[in-house]
Coordinates of C-alpha atoms and ligand atoms in Angstrom, one line a residue:
X1 CA 104.6 -143.6 -32.2
X2 CA 107.3 -145.1 -30.1
X3 CA 108.0 -144.0 -26.8
X4 CA 111.7 -143.3 -26.8
X5 CA 112.7 -144.7 -23.9
X6 CA 111.2 -148.0 -24.4
X7 CA 111.5 -151.0 -22.3
X8 CA 113.6 -153.9 -23.7
X9 CA 111.7 -157.4 -23.7
X10 CA 112.0 -160.5 -25.4
X11 CA 109.3 -161.9 -27.3
X12 CA 108.9 -165.7 -27.9
X13 CA 107.9 -167.5 -31.1
X14 CA 106.3 -171.0 -31.7
X15 CA 109.0 -172.4 -33.8
X16 CA 112.1 -171.3 -31.7
X17 CA 113.0 -168.0 -32.8
X18 CA 113.2 -165.1 -29.8
X19 CA 113.1 -161.6 -30.9
X20 CA 115.1 -159.4 -28.5
X21 CA 114.3 -155.4 -28.8
X22 CA 116.8 -152.5 -27.2
X23 CA 118.0 -149.2 -28.4
X24 CA 119.2 -149.0 -32.2
X25 CA 122.0 -147.0 -32.3
X26 CA 123.3 -147.0 -35.7
X27 CA 120.9 -148.1 -38.2
X28 CA 121.7 -151.3 -40.8
X29 CA 120.0 -155.3 -41.3
X30 CA 122.5 -157.9 -40.7
X31 CA 122.5 -161.5 -40.6
X32 CA 125.2 -163.8 -39.3
X33 CA 126.6 -166.1 -36.2
X34 CA 127.1 -164.9 -32.3
X35 CA 130.0 -164.6 -31.1
X36 CA 129.3 -164.3 -27.4
X37 CA 131.5 -162.2 -24.6
X38 CA 130.4 -161.7 -21.0
X39 CA 132.8 -160.2 -18.3
X40 CA 132.7 -162.5 -15.7
X41 CA 135.6 -161.4 -13.6
X42 CA 134.3 -158.3 -12.0
X43 CA 131.4 -160.4 -10.2
X44 CA 133.7 -163.0 -8.6
X45 CA 136.0 -160.7 -7.0
X46 CA 136.6 -162.8 -3.5
X47 CA 137.0 -160.2 -0.1
X48 CA 139.6 -162.6 1.7
X49 CA 142.7 -161.4 3.7
X50 CA 145.7 -163.0 1.9
X51 CA 148.3 -165.4 2.9
X52 CA 150.8 -164.0 1.0
X53 CA 151.1 -160.0 0.3
X54 CA 154.5 -160.5 -1.9
X55 CA 153.0 -163.1 -4.3
X56 CA 149.6 -161.1 -4.5
X57 CA 151.9 -157.9 -5.2
X58 CA 153.7 -159.6 -7.8
X59 CA 150.3 -160.8 -9.2
X60 CA 149.6 -157.4 -9.7
X61 CA 152.8 -156.2 -10.8
X62 CA 152.8 -158.8 -13.7
X63 CA 149.1 -158.3 -14.4
X64 CA 150.0 -154.5 -14.9
X65 CA 152.7 -154.6 -17.0
X66 CA 151.0 -157.1 -19.0
X67 CA 148.3 -154.6 -19.7
X68 CA 150.6 -152.1 -20.5
X69 CA 151.9 -153.7 -23.1
X70 CA 148.5 -154.9 -24.4
X71 CA 147.4 -151.2 -24.7
X72 CA 151.1 -150.4 -26.5
X73 CA 150.4 -153.0 -29.0
X74 CA 147.1 -151.5 -30.1
X75 CA 147.6 -149.3 -33.2
X76 CA 144.7 -146.4 -32.5
X77 CA 143.5 -145.9 -36.5
X78 CA 141.5 -142.5 -35.8
X79 CA 142.0 -139.7 -33.6
X80 CA 139.5 -140.7 -30.8
X81 CA 140.7 -144.3 -30.5
X82 CA 144.4 -142.1 -29.6
X83 CA 142.6 -140.4 -27.4
X84 CA 141.1 -143.0 -25.2
X85 CA 144.3 -145.0 -24.9
X86 CA 146.1 -141.9 -24.2
X87 CA 143.7 -141.9 -21.1
X88 CA 143.9 -145.5 -20.1
X89 CA 147.3 -145.2 -20.2
X90 CA 147.6 -142.2 -18.0
X91 CA 145.1 -144.0 -15.7
X92 CA 147.7 -147.2 -15.5
X93 CA 150.2 -144.5 -14.6
X94 CA 148.8 -142.6 -12.2
X95 CA 151.3 -143.0 -9.1
X96 CA 148.3 -142.0 -6.7
X97 CA 145.8 -144.9 -8.1
X98 CA 149.0 -147.2 -8.1
X99 CA 150.1 -146.6 -5.0
X100 CA 146.4 -146.8 -3.2
X101 CA 146.5 -150.5 -4.8
X102 CA 150.2 -151.7 -3.7
X103 CA 148.9 -150.2 0.0
X104 CA 145.6 -152.2 -0.2
X105 CA 147.8 -155.3 -1.0
X106 CA 150.7 -154.7 1.4
X107 CA 149.0 -152.9 4.4
X108 CA 145.4 -154.5 4.5
X109 CA 146.2 -157.5 3.2
X110 CA 143.8 -157.6 0.5
X111 CA 144.2 -160.2 -2.5
X112 CA 145.2 -158.1 -5.6
X113 CA 141.8 -158.2 -7.6
X114 CA 140.3 -156.9 -4.7
X115 CA 143.1 -154.2 -4.0
X116 CA 142.3 -153.3 -7.4
X117 CA 138.3 -153.2 -6.9
X118 CA 138.8 -151.4 -3.8
X119 CA 141.0 -148.7 -5.2
X120 CA 138.7 -148.6 -8.3
X121 CA 135.9 -147.8 -6.1
X122 CA 137.4 -145.0 -3.9
X123 CA 138.6 -143.3 -6.7
X124 CA 135.5 -143.3 -8.7
X125 CA 133.5 -142.1 -5.6
X126 CA 135.8 -139.6 -5.1
X127 CA 135.4 -138.2 -8.8
X128 CA 131.6 -138.2 -8.9
X129 CA 131.7 -136.1 -5.7
X130 CA 133.3 -133.5 -7.4
X131 CA 130.6 -133.0 -9.7
X132 CA 132.7 -131.8 -12.2
X133 CA 132.2 -133.3 -16.2
X134 CA 135.8 -133.7 -16.7
X135 CA 136.6 -135.6 -13.8
X136 CA 132.9 -137.7 -14.3
X137 CA 134.2 -138.7 -17.7
X138 CA 137.5 -140.5 -16.4
X139 CA 135.4 -142.8 -14.4
X140 CA 134.5 -145.1 -17.2
X141 CA 138.2 -145.0 -18.0
X142 CA 139.0 -146.4 -14.9
X143 CA 136.5 -148.8 -15.0
X144 CA 138.1 -150.2 -18.3
X145 CA 141.3 -149.9 -16.5
X146 CA 140.1 -152.1 -13.7
X147 CA 138.5 -154.5 -16.0
X148 CA 141.5 -155.2 -17.9
X149 CA 143.5 -155.5 -14.6
X150 CA 141.1 -157.9 -13.3
X151 CA 141.3 -160.2 -16.1
X152 CA 145.4 -160.2 -16.2
X153 CA 145.3 -161.2 -12.6
X154 CA 143.2 -163.8 -13.4
X155 CA 145.1 -164.4 -16.2
X156 CA 142.4 -165.1 -18.9
X157 CA 142.6 -163.2 -22.2
X158 CA 140.3 -159.7 -22.0
X159 CA 139.6 -159.9 -25.9
X160 CA 137.4 -161.6 -27.9
X161 CA 138.6 -163.7 -30.4
X162 CA 137.1 -164.4 -33.8
X163 CA 137.5 -166.8 -36.0
X164 CA 135.0 -165.1 -38.9
X165 CA 132.8 -162.0 -39.3
X166 CA 130.4 -162.2 -36.2
X167 CA 128.2 -160.5 -34.6
X168 CA 129.4 -159.8 -31.5
X169 CA 127.1 -160.2 -28.6
X170 CA 128.1 -159.0 -25.1
X171 CA 127.5 -158.0 -21.8
X172 CA 129.1 -154.8 -22.3
X173 CA 132.1 -154.0 -24.0
X174 CA 134.9 -151.5 -23.3
X175 CA 136.1 -149.4 -26.2
X176 CA 139.3 -150.9 -26.0
X177 CA 138.1 -154.1 -26.2
X178 CA 136.1 -152.9 -29.8
X179 CA 139.1 -151.1 -30.8
X180 CA 141.1 -154.6 -30.4
X181 CA 138.8 -156.0 -32.7
X182 CA 139.7 -156.4 -36.7
X183 CA 136.7 -154.0 -37.9
X184 CA 136.0 -156.0 -41.5
X185 CA 135.3 -159.2 -38.4
X186 CA 132.3 -157.1 -37.0
X187 CA 128.9 -157.4 -38.5
X188 CA 126.9 -155.8 -36.1
X189 CA 127.0 -155.7 -31.6
X190 CA 124.6 -156.4 -29.4
X191 CA 124.7 -155.4 -25.9
X192 CA 122.9 -156.0 -22.4
X193 CA 124.0 -152.5 -21.3
X194 CA 124.7 -149.2 -22.3
X195 CA 123.5 -146.3 -23.7
X196 CA 123.6 -144.3 -27.0
X197 CA 126.3 -142.2 -26.2
X198 CA 128.6 -144.4 -24.5
X199 CA 132.1 -144.5 -25.9
X200 CA 131.6 -147.9 -27.4
X201 CA 128.5 -146.6 -29.5
X202 CA 130.6 -143.3 -30.3
X203 CA 133.4 -145.6 -32.1
X204 CA 130.7 -148.3 -33.5
X205 CA 129.3 -145.3 -34.7
X206 CA 132.1 -143.8 -36.4
X207 CA 133.1 -147.4 -37.8
X208 CA 129.2 -147.6 -39.3
X209 CA 128.6 -151.0 -37.3
X210 CA 125.0 -151.8 -36.6
X211 CA 124.0 -151.5 -32.8
X212 CA 121.5 -152.3 -30.5
X213 CA 122.3 -151.4 -26.6
X214 CA 120.2 -151.8 -23.4
X215 CA 118.8 -155.2 -24.6
X216 CA 118.7 -156.5 -21.0
X217 CA 119.6 -160.0 -21.0
X218 CA 121.3 -161.0 -24.9
X219 CA 124.4 -162.0 -23.6
X220 CA 122.9 -164.9 -21.0
X221 CA 120.3 -165.8 -23.6
X222 CA 122.0 -166.8 -26.8
X223 CA 124.4 -169.5 -27.5
X224 CA 127.9 -169.0 -29.2
X225 CA 127.5 -169.5 -32.6
X226 CA 123.7 -169.1 -33.0
X227 CA 122.3 -167.6 -35.8
X228 CA 121.1 -163.9 -35.5
X229 CA 118.9 -161.2 -38.0
X230 CA 119.2 -157.9 -37.0
X231 CA 117.5 -154.7 -37.6
X232 CA 119.9 -151.7 -35.8
X233 CA 117.2 -149.1 -37.1
X234 CA 113.8 -151.1 -35.4
X235 CA 116.5 -151.9 -32.2
X236 CA 115.2 -155.7 -33.0
X237 CA 117.5 -158.8 -33.0
X238 CA 116.0 -162.5 -33.6
X239 CA 117.6 -165.4 -32.5
X240 CA 118.0 -168.8 -34.3
X241 CA 115.9 -166.7 -37.5
X242 CA 113.9 -169.7 -39.2
X243 CA 114.5 -169.6 -43.6
X244 CA 111.9 -167.0 -43.7
X245 CA 112.8 -164.6 -41.6
X246 CA 116.4 -164.6 -42.8
X247 CA 115.1 -164.3 -46.3
X248 CA 112.6 -161.5 -45.1
X249 CA 115.7 -159.7 -43.2
X250 CA 118.3 -159.8 -46.3
X251 CA 115.8 -158.6 -48.7
X252 CA 115.2 -155.7 -46.1
X253 CA 119.0 -155.4 -46.3
X254 CA 118.8 -154.8 -49.7
X255 CA 115.9 -151.9 -49.9
X256 CA 117.3 -150.4 -46.7
X257 CA 120.7 -149.8 -48.5
X258 CA 118.7 -149.1 -51.8
X259 CA 116.6 -146.4 -49.9
X260 CA 119.6 -144.9 -47.7
X261 CA 121.6 -144.4 -51.4
X262 CA 118.5 -142.5 -52.7
X263 CA 117.6 -140.3 -50.0
X264 CA 121.6 -139.5 -49.7
X265 CA 121.8 -138.2 -53.2
X266 CA 119.0 -135.6 -51.7
X267 CA 120.7 -134.3 -48.9
X268 CA 121.9 -130.8 -50.8
X269 CA 118.6 -130.2 -51.7
X270 CA 116.6 -127.4 -49.8
X271 CA 113.7 -128.6 -47.7
X272 CA 111.1 -126.2 -50.1
X273 CA 107.3 -127.1 -50.5
X274 CA 105.7 -127.7 -53.9
X275 CA 104.4 -124.0 -53.5
X276 CA 107.6 -122.5 -52.5
X277 CA 107.9 -122.6 -48.8
X278 CA 111.4 -123.0 -46.7
X279 CA 111.1 -125.4 -43.8
X280 CA 114.2 -125.7 -41.7
X281 CA 115.4 -129.2 -41.0
X282 CA 117.2 -129.6 -37.9
X283 CA 119.4 -131.8 -36.1
X284 CA 119.0 -133.9 -32.6
X285 CA 122.4 -134.5 -31.2
X286 CA 123.5 -136.2 -27.8
X287 CA 127.1 -135.5 -28.4
X288 CA 129.7 -134.4 -30.7
X289 CA 129.7 -137.4 -32.4
X290 CA 126.5 -136.6 -33.8
X291 CA 128.0 -133.9 -36.1
X292 CA 129.1 -135.9 -39.0
X293 CA 125.2 -137.6 -39.5
X294 CA 124.1 -133.9 -39.1
X295 CA 126.5 -132.7 -41.8
X296 CA 126.0 -135.5 -44.1
X297 CA 122.0 -135.4 -44.1
X298 CA 122.6 -131.4 -44.9
X299 CA 121.0 -130.3 -41.7
X300 CA 120.3 -126.9 -41.3
X301 CA 122.0 -126.6 -37.6
X302 CA 121.5 -128.1 -34.6
X303 CA 118.0 -127.6 -32.8
X304 CA 118.5 -129.9 -29.5
X305 CA 121.7 -130.9 -28.2
X306 CA 120.6 -133.4 -25.4
X307 CA 123.6 -132.3 -23.2
X308 CA 122.8 -134.6 -20.3
X309 CA 123.7 -137.2 -22.2
X310 CA 127.0 -136.2 -21.9
X311 CA 127.0 -136.3 -18.2
X312 CA 124.9 -139.7 -18.0
X313 CA 128.3 -141.5 -20.0
X314 CA 131.0 -139.4 -18.3
X315 CA 131.9 -137.6 -20.9
X316 CA 133.4 -133.8 -21.5
X317 CA 131.0 -131.4 -22.1
X318 CA 132.9 -128.2 -22.6
X319 CA 135.1 -129.9 -25.4
X320 CA 131.8 -131.5 -27.4
X321 CA 130.0 -128.0 -27.0
X322 CA 132.9 -125.9 -28.3
X323 CA 133.3 -128.7 -31.4
X324 CA 129.3 -128.4 -32.1
X325 CA 129.8 -124.6 -32.4
X326 CA 132.8 -124.8 -34.3
X327 CA 131.8 -127.4 -36.9
X328 CA 127.9 -126.5 -37.2
X329 CA 128.4 -122.6 -36.4
X330 CA 127.9 -121.8 -40.3
X331 CA 125.1 -123.9 -41.0
X332 CA 123.1 -122.7 -38.6
X333 CA 121.7 -122.2 -34.8
X334 CA 123.6 -124.4 -32.8
X335 CA 121.1 -125.2 -29.4
X336 CA 122.5 -126.4 -26.5
X337 CA 119.8 -127.7 -24.3
X338 CA 121.2 -127.3 -20.4
X339 CA 120.7 -130.3 -18.4
X340 CA 117.4 -132.3 -18.8
X341 CA 118.9 -134.6 -15.5
X342 CA 116.9 -136.5 -13.3
X343 CA 113.0 -138.3 -14.3
X344 CA 114.3 -141.2 -16.4
X345 CA 117.9 -139.8 -16.8
X346 CA 119.7 -140.2 -13.4
X347 CA 123.3 -140.0 -13.2
X348 CA 125.8 -141.0 -10.7
X349 CA 125.4 -139.0 -7.5
X350 CA 122.0 -137.8 -8.2
X351 CA 120.9 -140.8 -5.3
X352 CA 117.5 -139.5 -4.3
X353 CA 114.3 -141.5 -4.5
X354 CA 111.0 -139.9 -5.4
X355 CA 107.6 -141.4 -5.8
X356 CA 106.9 -139.7 -9.1
X357 CA 110.3 -139.0 -10.4
X358 CA 108.7 -137.8 -14.2
X359 CA 106.8 -135.4 -11.9
X360 CA 109.6 -134.4 -9.9
X361 CA 113.1 -133.3 -9.1
X362 CA 114.3 -133.1 -12.7
X363 CA 115.7 -130.3 -15.6
X364 CA 116.0 -127.1 -14.3
X365 CA 114.0 -128.1 -10.8
X366 CA 117.2 -129.8 -10.2
X367 CA 119.9 -127.7 -11.3
X368 CA 118.5 -124.3 -9.4
X369 CA 119.4 -126.1 -7.1
X370 CA 122.4 -127.7 -7.5
X371 CA 124.1 -124.2 -8.8
X372 CA 127.6 -125.3 -9.0
X373 CA 126.9 -128.0 -11.3
X374 CA 124.6 -125.8 -13.4
X375 CA 127.0 -123.0 -12.9
X376 CA 129.8 -124.5 -14.6
X377 CA 127.5 -126.2 -17.9
X378 CA 126.5 -122.5 -18.5
X379 CA 130.0 -121.3 -18.6
X380 CA 130.9 -124.0 -20.7
X381 CA 128.0 -122.8 -23.1
X382 CA 128.8 -119.1 -22.9
X383 CA 132.5 -119.7 -24.0
X384 CA 131.0 -121.9 -26.9
X385 CA 129.2 -118.8 -28.0
X386 CA 132.5 -117.0 -28.3
X387 CA 133.2 -119.5 -31.1
X388 CA 130.0 -119.0 -32.6
X389 CA 127.1 -116.3 -32.7
X390 CA 125.3 -119.3 -34.2
X391 CA 125.3 -120.9 -30.5
X392 CA 121.9 -120.6 -28.3
X393 CA 120.6 -122.0 -25.3
X394 CA 117.6 -123.5 -24.0
X395 CA 115.9 -124.5 -20.6
X396 CA 114.0 -127.7 -20.7
X397 CA 111.0 -128.7 -18.6
X398 CA 109.8 -125.0 -17.9
X399 CA 106.5 -124.9 -16.2
X400 CA 105.8 -120.8 -16.7
X401 CA 107.3 -117.5 -16.6
X402 CA 108.4 -117.4 -13.2
X403 CA 110.5 -120.4 -13.3
X404 CA 111.7 -119.1 -16.5
X405 CA 112.7 -115.7 -15.5
X406 CA 114.5 -117.1 -12.4
X407 CA 116.6 -119.7 -14.7
X408 CA 117.3 -116.5 -16.9
X409 CA 118.4 -114.4 -13.9
X410 CA 120.8 -117.2 -12.9
X411 CA 122.0 -117.0 -16.3
X412 CA 122.6 -112.9 -16.2
X413 CA 124.2 -113.6 -12.8
X414 CA 126.7 -116.1 -14.5
X415 CA 127.4 -113.9 -17.7
X416 CA 128.5 -111.1 -14.8
X417 CA 130.8 -113.7 -13.0
X418 CA 132.4 -114.1 -16.8
X419 CA 132.9 -110.9 -17.9
X420 CA 134.8 -110.1 -13.9
X421 CA 136.7 -113.2 -14.7
X422 CA 137.6 -112.2 -18.6
X423 CA 135.6 -115.2 -20.0
X424 CA 134.3 -113.9 -23.7
X425 CA 131.0 -114.9 -24.7
X426 CA 128.8 -113.7 -27.4
X427 CA 126.8 -110.8 -25.4
X428 CA 123.7 -111.4 -27.9
X429 CA 123.9 -115.0 -27.2
X430 CA 119.9 -116.3 -28.0
X431 CA 117.9 -117.4 -25.2
X432 CA 114.7 -120.0 -25.4
X433 CA 112.8 -122.6 -23.9
X434 CA 111.4 -125.5 -24.5
X435 CA 108.0 -126.1 -24.4
X436 CA 107.1 -129.4 -23.2
X437 CA 104.8 -128.9 -20.0
X438 CA 101.3 -127.7 -20.5
X439 CA 101.0 -125.3 -18.4
X440 CA 103.9 -123.2 -20.2
X441 CA 102.1 -124.3 -23.5
X442 CA 98.9 -122.4 -22.1
X443 CA 101.1 -119.4 -21.3
X444 CA 103.2 -119.7 -24.0
X445 CA 101.9 -115.7 -25.1
X446 CA 103.3 -115.0 -21.9
X447 CA 106.4 -117.1 -21.8
X448 CA 107.7 -115.5 -25.6
X449 CA 107.9 -112.0 -24.2
X450 CA 110.8 -113.4 -22.2
X451 CA 113.1 -115.9 -24.8
X452 CA 114.1 -115.1 -28.0
X453 CA 113.3 -118.7 -29.6
X454 CA 110.8 -121.5 -28.1
X455 CA 111.0 -125.1 -29.3
X456 CA 108.2 -127.8 -28.7
X457 CA 109.4 -131.1 -26.7
X458 CA 106.0 -133.0 -27.9
X459 CA 107.6 -136.6 -26.3
X460 CA 106.8 -134.7 -23.1
X461 CA 104.3 -132.6 -23.7
X462 CA 102.0 -135.8 -25.1
X463 CA 102.7 -137.7 -21.6
X464 CA 101.9 -134.9 -19.5
X465 CA 98.9 -133.5 -21.9
X466 CA 97.3 -136.9 -22.1
X467 CA 99.2 -137.9 -18.6
X468 CA 100.2 -141.5 -19.9
X469 CA 104.0 -142.5 -19.0
X470 CA 105.7 -142.3 -22.4
X471 CA 108.3 -145.0 -21.2
X472 CA 105.5 -147.4 -19.9
X473 CA 104.6 -149.8 -22.9
X474 CA 101.0 -151.1 -20.9
X475 CA 99.8 -147.8 -21.4
X476 CA 101.5 -147.1 -24.8
X477 CA 98.2 -147.2 -26.6
X478 CA 97.2 -144.2 -25.0
X479 CA 100.3 -142.2 -25.8
X480 CA 98.4 -140.4 -29.0
X481 CA 100.5 -137.8 -30.7
X482 CA 97.0 -136.5 -32.9
X483 CA 95.1 -136.3 -29.7
X484 CA 93.1 -133.0 -30.2
X485 CA 94.1 -131.5 -26.9
X486 CA 98.0 -131.9 -28.3
X487 CA 97.3 -130.7 -31.6
X488 CA 95.2 -127.6 -30.0
X489 CA 98.2 -126.8 -27.6
X490 CA 100.4 -126.6 -30.5
X491 CA 98.4 -124.5 -32.6
X492 CA 98.3 -122.5 -29.3
X493 CA 102.3 -122.0 -29.2
X494 CA 102.2 -121.7 -32.9
X495 CA 99.9 -118.4 -32.6
X496 CA 101.8 -117.3 -29.2
X497 CA 104.8 -117.5 -31.2
X498 CA 103.5 -115.6 -34.2
X499 CA 102.1 -112.5 -32.4
X500 CA 105.0 -112.0 -30.3
X501 CA 107.5 -112.5 -33.3
X502 CA 109.3 -115.5 -31.7
X503 CA 110.4 -118.2 -33.7
X504 CA 108.8 -121.6 -32.9
X505 CA 110.3 -125.3 -33.8
X506 CA 109.5 -128.6 -32.6
X507 CA 112.1 -131.0 -31.2
X508 CA 110.2 -133.8 -30.3
X509 CA 110.0 -137.1 -32.2
X510 CA 106.7 -135.9 -34.0
X511 CA 108.9 -133.7 -35.6
X512 CA 110.8 -136.5 -37.3
X513 CA 108.1 -138.5 -38.5
X514 CA 107.3 -138.1 -42.1
X515 CA 103.8 -139.2 -41.8
X516 CA 103.0 -135.8 -39.3
X517 CA 104.9 -133.4 -41.8
X518 CA 101.7 -132.3 -43.4
X519 CA 100.4 -131.2 -40.1
X520 CA 102.9 -129.9 -38.7
X521 CA 103.8 -127.2 -41.4
X522 CA 99.9 -126.7 -41.4
X523 CA 99.7 -125.7 -38.4
X524 CA 103.1 -123.2 -38.9
X525 CA 106.0 -124.6 -38.0
X526 CA 108.8 -123.8 -40.2
X527 CA 111.2 -125.3 -38.3
X528 CA 111.5 -129.2 -37.1
X529 CA 114.4 -130.8 -35.3
X530 CA 115.0 -134.9 -35.4
X531 CA 117.5 -137.3 -35.9
X532 CA 119.9 -136.9 -39.0
X533 CA 118.6 -140.0 -40.4
X534 CA 115.1 -138.6 -40.2
X535 CA 116.1 -135.4 -42.2
X536 CA 116.5 -137.5 -45.3
X537 CA 112.9 -139.1 -45.3
X538 CA 111.5 -135.7 -44.3
X539 CA 113.1 -133.5 -46.2
X540 CA 111.8 -136.1 -49.3
X541 CA 108.0 -135.5 -47.6
X542 CA 108.5 -131.8 -47.5
X543 CA 109.3 -131.5 -51.1
X544 CA 106.5 -133.5 -52.5
X545 CA 103.7 -131.3 -50.2
X546 CA 101.7 -128.2 -51.2
X547 CA 101.9 -125.8 -48.3
X548 CA 98.3 -124.3 -49.1
X549 CA 97.0 -128.0 -48.7
X550 CA 98.4 -128.4 -45.9
X551 CA 97.2 -125.3 -43.9
X552 CA 93.7 -126.3 -45.1
X553 CA 94.0 -130.1 -43.9
X554 CA 95.2 -128.7 -40.5
X555 CA 92.7 -126.2 -39.9
X556 CA 89.9 -128.8 -40.8
X557 CA 91.9 -131.3 -38.0
X558 CA 91.5 -128.4 -35.6
X559 CA 87.8 -129.4 -35.7
X560 CA 87.9 -132.8 -35.5
X561 CA 86.8 -134.7 -32.0
X562 CA 89.1 -137.0 -31.2
X563 CA 92.7 -139.1 -32.0
X564 CA 91.2 -141.8 -34.2
X565 CA 89.1 -139.0 -37.0
X566 CA 92.7 -137.2 -36.8
X567 CA 95.0 -140.3 -37.8
X568 CA 92.3 -141.5 -40.6
X569 CA 92.1 -138.0 -41.8
X570 CA 96.0 -137.8 -41.7
X571 CA 96.0 -141.4 -43.0
X572 CA 93.8 -140.2 -46.3
X573 CA 95.7 -137.0 -46.9
X574 CA 99.1 -139.1 -46.9
X575 CA 97.6 -141.3 -49.2
X576 CA 96.5 -138.7 -51.4
X577 CA 92.8 -139.0 -50.7
X578 CA 91.9 -136.1 -49.1
Ligands
PEP601 C1 110.7 -133.7 -26.4 O1 110.4 -134.1 -24.8 O2 110.4 -134.0 -27.0 C2 112.0 -133.4 -26.3 C3 112.9 -133.2 -27.3 O3 113.2 -133.6 -25.2 P1 113.2 -135.3 -24.2 O4 113.1 -136.2 -25.4 O5 115.0 -135.2 -24.5 O6 112.9 -135.3 -23.3
MG602 MG1 111.2 -133.4 -22.9

């Protein structure tokens, strides 16, 4: 199994090809020529005092009107695009922001570029300090406005000129830059930076453009016009592929398209084993943009909404929660996991250093010491619960019942405040916890007494049980989902849930890998939560399995001594040899 937050990197081949790895966002196999684009202006802002403030002011005013007229010329084709454009326009006509830039030029004698840069810094710092997700969202928009202004002041085109359909390679891309391009000209997108829920990823996703983000250095390593083969599902891009590699990518493209089409036809079918056991297939999403995929894959609800990704991308939580509640509530549970920030997910403003961040100030440990920040998320989730009875809340990284009860007590306090303030919410909203630390798994029989549901986060449970960092490729060979310690803990949690009448699901990556399904359902899990794309394959696997054989198989696995024997047994079972 690949670690979810794997490092990016490159592999060189003898014959000149180079393979780059990153985070695949929207799957797809593409080959084509590279159109390379780098933002260099920001790195080159000179901090020298101007001799002639009036001409700097004139340069700024001219740049401002050029950017505004460029924005007016963009014709949004979707609501997302229209919303983003509206934010840019309101930013560039914000009197305080503009006054600060003008003041920097006339009173402090900054150059026009420096004035824009300094005003942006001041603004973003002030907004970040508020710790409010609505204001945090605006930071990304201000940065986008800044890039456009700096380009215009420097008198260079901010956009990308494409002469033929191409794979766009860039250090990063702002949403407006993407919007300016003709969609049919974009074969794929490869970016040095970015996360799966950045604005640009959302737009590319809704336009069904294959994207790989976070590659690290691709924009400096690739020549404009170079041939590229990319597989966004695997997160792999090959620069200068040889003829054989190109042929294999083209073949993969054909196979991927055919398989996808076949699997999509089954999206309406229930996930029922051959002997009639129903398994609920839920979707993991990181933002409201994941809802379409969940619906298209026939998900039975949202098993895990990783809300912290909205914070990392400066996006508004409340509207995303509302949208998920409204659109997914009729399918089944909509599970908001409270912020799992910290560790490898550090947001702006969380400036603390730790020796062991993965064992450190993360998730509820961070939130419970930043109560205002946490309170505002809880209120947003409570409000969403008034839109659908299916909304439920789940706490990450719980290490035992005391910590869980403290968090639940805080939720109760926030509920009281909502009642006092006339904020409607569902009084019966279900409260659950992730089981992703060994201590929580071992004490799950005690924890179960305090919650309505539990969900096993195998990604963390594996790393903490075997003491193997899930993001460290050097020790990735030790990251063994089928380690008997992990399987035994999972079995213990399944039993703790059953004996207390508390449903238990799995929402780590293991749940989305079809080869593990016989073992997971055999251990007694009847709810699995995964990415939308995995639902299609997992559903097909379930429909070919017999539950009674899976239960026998899981019993046998529990007596095996090590990961190698379990892996071998599972392979034989999947190959129909056991
Ligand atoms: C997990 O740990 O398995 C999990 C689902 O949470 P995350 O991957 O977001 O840490
Ligand atoms: Mg986790």
